[in-house]
PDB file of C-alpha atoms and ligand atoms in Angstrom:
ATOM      1  CA  MET V   1     187.240 159.274  56.704  1.00  0.00           C
ATOM      2  CA  ASP V   2     187.244 160.998  60.075  1.00  0.00           C
ATOM      3  CA  ASP V   3     187.697 158.069  62.356  1.00  0.00           C
ATOM      4  CA  TYR V   4     189.178 155.871  59.727  1.00  0.00           C
ATOM      5  CA  ILE V   5     192.899 155.573  59.086  1.00  0.00           C
ATOM      6  CA  PRO V   6     193.797 155.075  55.407  1.00  0.00           C
ATOM      7  CA  VAL V   7     195.951 151.990  55.246  1.00  0.00           C
ATOM      8  CA  LEU V   8     196.140 150.447  51.801  1.00  0.00           C
ATOM      9  CA  GLU V   9     195.025 151.082  48.235  1.00  0.00           C
ATOM     10  CA  LEU V  10     192.002 149.040  47.423  1.00  0.00           C
ATOM     11  CA  GLN V  11     193.580 147.900  44.049  1.00  0.00           C
ATOM     12  CA  ALA V  12     196.421 146.498  46.066  1.00  0.00           C
ATOM     13  CA  LEU V  13     194.343 143.807  47.665  1.00  0.00           C
ATOM     14  CA  SER V  14     193.295 141.277  45.027  1.00  0.00           C
ATOM     15  CA  PRO V  15     190.342 139.065  45.693  1.00  0.00           C
ATOM     16  CA  ASN V  16     190.886 136.329  48.128  1.00  0.00           C
ATOM     17  CA  THR V  17     194.203 137.794  49.304  1.00  0.00           C
ATOM     18  CA  SER V  18     195.231 139.483  52.532  1.00  0.00           C
ATOM     19  CA  GLU V  19     197.643 142.002  53.816  1.00  0.00           C
ATOM     20  CA  VAL V  20     198.959 142.835  57.303  1.00  0.00           C
ATOM     21  CA  VAL V  21     198.891 146.451  58.130  1.00  0.00           C
ATOM     22  CA  THR V  22     199.424 148.439  61.361  1.00  0.00           C
ATOM     23  CA  VAL V  23     196.784 150.528  62.890  1.00  0.00           C
ATOM     24  CA  ASN V  24     197.598 152.394  65.964  1.00  0.00           C
ATOM     25  CA  GLY V  25     200.289 149.960  66.866  1.00  0.00           C
ATOM     26  CA  CYS V  26     198.130 146.905  66.343  1.00  0.00           C
ATOM     27  CA  GLU V  27     198.675 144.408  63.513  1.00  0.00           C
ATOM     28  CA  VAL V  28     195.509 144.088  61.519  1.00  0.00           C
ATOM     29  CA  LEU V  29     194.838 141.687  58.629  1.00  0.00           C
ATOM     30  CA  LEU V  30     193.027 143.213  55.821  1.00  0.00           C
ATOM     31  CA  CYS V  31     191.164 140.614  53.752  1.00  0.00           C
ATOM     32  CA  ASN V  32     189.404 140.683  50.361  1.00  0.00           C
ATOM     33  CA  ALA V  33     186.756 137.996  50.415  1.00  0.00           C
ATOM     34  CA  ASP V  34     185.347 137.906  46.930  1.00  0.00           C
ATOM     35  CA  GLY V  35     185.349 141.687  46.765  1.00  0.00           C
ATOM     36  CA  ASP V  36     184.188 142.360  50.322  1.00  0.00           C
ATOM     37  CA  ILE V  37     186.901 143.994  52.398  1.00  0.00           C
ATOM     38  CA  PHE V  38     187.237 142.962  56.106  1.00  0.00           C
ATOM     39  CA  ALA V  39     189.741 143.827  58.804  1.00  0.00           C
ATOM     40  CA  ILE V  40     190.529 141.451  61.627  1.00  0.00           C
ATOM     41  CA  GLU V  41     193.099 141.009  64.344  1.00  0.00           C
ATOM     42  CA  SER V  42     196.109 139.292  62.672  1.00  0.00           C
ATOM     43  CA  ARG V  43     196.991 136.851  65.634  1.00  0.00           C
ATOM     44  CA  CYS V  44     195.215 133.563  65.933  1.00  0.00           C
ATOM     45  CA  SER V  45     193.584 133.113  69.265  1.00  0.00           C
ATOM     46  CA  HIS V  46     194.782 129.523  69.482  1.00  0.00           C
ATOM     47  CA  GLN V  47     198.615 129.816  69.636  1.00  0.00           C
ATOM     48  CA  GLN V  48     199.129 133.347  68.387  1.00  0.00           C
ATOM     49  CA  GLU V  49     200.371 132.376  64.918  1.00  0.00           C
ATOM     50  CA  SER V  50     200.041 135.107  62.313  1.00  0.00           C
ATOM     51  CA  LEU V  51     197.117 134.754  59.997  1.00  0.00           C
ATOM     52  CA  ALA V  52     199.124 136.318  57.073  1.00  0.00           C
ATOM     53  CA  GLY V  53     198.871 134.140  54.033  1.00  0.00           C
ATOM     54  CA  GLY V  54     195.903 132.180  55.524  1.00  0.00           C
ATOM     55  CA  ARG V  55     193.439 130.896  52.868  1.00  0.00           C
ATOM     56  CA  ILE V  56     190.422 133.088  52.456  1.00  0.00           C
ATOM     57  CA  ARG V  57     187.228 131.260  51.474  1.00  0.00           C
ATOM     58  CA  ARG V  58     183.574 131.728  51.946  1.00  0.00           C
ATOM     59  CA  GLY V  59     183.951 134.670  54.220  1.00  0.00           C
ATOM     60  CA  HIS V  60     186.575 133.044  56.520  1.00  0.00           C
ATOM     61  CA  VAL V  61     190.281 133.081  56.938  1.00  0.00           C
ATOM     62  CA  SER V  62     192.058 129.915  57.932  1.00  0.00           C
ATOM     63  CA  CYS V  63     194.991 129.950  60.358  1.00  0.00           C
ATOM     64  CA  PRO V  64     198.062 128.554  58.415  1.00  0.00           C
ATOM     65  CA  LEU V  65     199.222 126.588  61.521  1.00  0.00           C
ATOM     66  CA  HIS V  66     196.431 124.407  62.652  1.00  0.00           C
ATOM     67  CA  GLY V  67     193.629 125.465  60.343  1.00  0.00           C
ATOM     68  CA  VAL V  68     191.223 127.140  62.620  1.00  0.00           C
ATOM     69  CA  ARG V  69     188.808 129.279  60.492  1.00  0.00           C
ATOM     70  CA  PHE V  70     187.641 132.736  61.657  1.00  0.00           C
ATOM     71  CA  LYS V  71     184.512 134.237  60.269  1.00  0.00           C
ATOM     72  CA  LEU V  72     185.677 137.682  58.859  1.00  0.00           C
ATOM     73  CA  SER V  73     182.475 139.562  59.665  1.00  0.00           C
ATOM     74  CA  THR V  74     182.391 138.716  63.456  1.00  0.00           C
ATOM     75  CA  GLY V  75     185.804 137.123  64.253  1.00  0.00           C
ATOM     76  CA  GLU V  76     184.171 133.964  65.595  1.00  0.00           C
ATOM     77  CA  PRO V  77     186.193 130.800  65.358  1.00  0.00           C
ATOM     78  CA  VAL V  78     184.984 127.474  63.939  1.00  0.00           C
ATOM     79  CA  GLY V  79     186.117 124.315  65.438  1.00  0.00           C
ATOM     80  CA  GLN V  80     187.353 123.037  68.758  1.00  0.00           C
ATOM     81  CA  LEU V  81     190.852 124.467  69.186  1.00  0.00           C
ATOM     82  CA  THR V  82     189.800 127.915  70.284  1.00  0.00           C
ATOM     83  CA  ARG V  83     186.628 129.510  71.379  1.00  0.00           C
ATOM     84  CA  VAL V  84     188.123 133.044  71.549  1.00  0.00           C
ATOM     85  CA  ALA V  85     186.884 135.407  68.915  1.00  0.00           C
ATOM     86  CA  LEU V  86     189.224 137.737  67.144  1.00  0.00           C
ATOM     87  CA  LYS V  87     188.563 141.432  67.160  1.00  0.00           C
ATOM     88  CA  THR V  88     187.146 142.971  63.995  1.00  0.00           C
ATOM     89  CA  PHE V  89     187.442 146.573  62.759  1.00  0.00           C
ATOM     90  CA  ASP V  90     185.060 148.624  60.749  1.00  0.00           C
ATOM     91  CA  VAL V  91     186.310 149.336  57.192  1.00  0.00           C
ATOM     92  CA  GLN V  92     185.483 152.205  54.917  1.00  0.00           C
ATOM     93  CA  ILE V  93     186.530 152.645  51.260  1.00  0.00           C
ATOM     94  CA  GLU V  94     187.121 156.217  50.178  1.00  0.00           C
ATOM     95  CA  GLY V  95     189.065 157.622  47.199  1.00  0.00           C
ATOM     96  CA  GLY V  96     190.297 154.165  46.357  1.00  0.00           C
ATOM     97  CA  MET V  97     191.932 153.720  49.836  1.00  0.00           C
ATOM     98  CA  ILE V  98     190.895 151.263  52.453  1.00  0.00           C
ATOM     99  CA  GLY V  99     190.357 152.893  55.810  1.00  0.00           C
ATOM    100  CA  VAL V 100     190.278 151.050  59.110  1.00  0.00           C
ATOM    101  CA  LYS V 101     188.362 152.582  62.121  1.00  0.00           C
ATOM    102  CA  ALA V 102     190.707 153.411  64.850  1.00  0.00           C
ATOM    103  CA  GLY V 103     190.126 152.187  68.477  1.00  0.00           C
TER     104      GLY V 103
HETATM  105  S1  FES M 201     197.840 128.740  66.098  1.00  0.00           S
HETATM  106 FE1  FES M 201     196.113 129.085  64.775  1.00  0.00          FE
HETATM  107  S2  FES M 201     194.993 127.325  64.713  1.00  0.00           S
HETATM  108 FE2  FES M 201     196.611 126.951  66.196  1.00  0.00          FE
END
């Protein structure tokens, strides 16, 4: 896990839940989408609401405030409220830990 910073035990992230972690001073949302793990910027690009607790469904996370959905694999938004994609981070699982690529 050279470039990857271990942030959370895999077993702590149940299917279709998320957890906010800090990577190099940035808040990152870890998401378990039906067993696939993704890491995405945790602030909505519409009005900067935290995506923590947003519903995860079909590979997307929904913003709790106005419901914009972001594709977890690319950060692309769906809908009219924002066209600004969120940053996504590479993830690696090693030794039961989720690692997020720094930088
Ligand atoms: S703040 Fe996220 S959709 Fe408006």
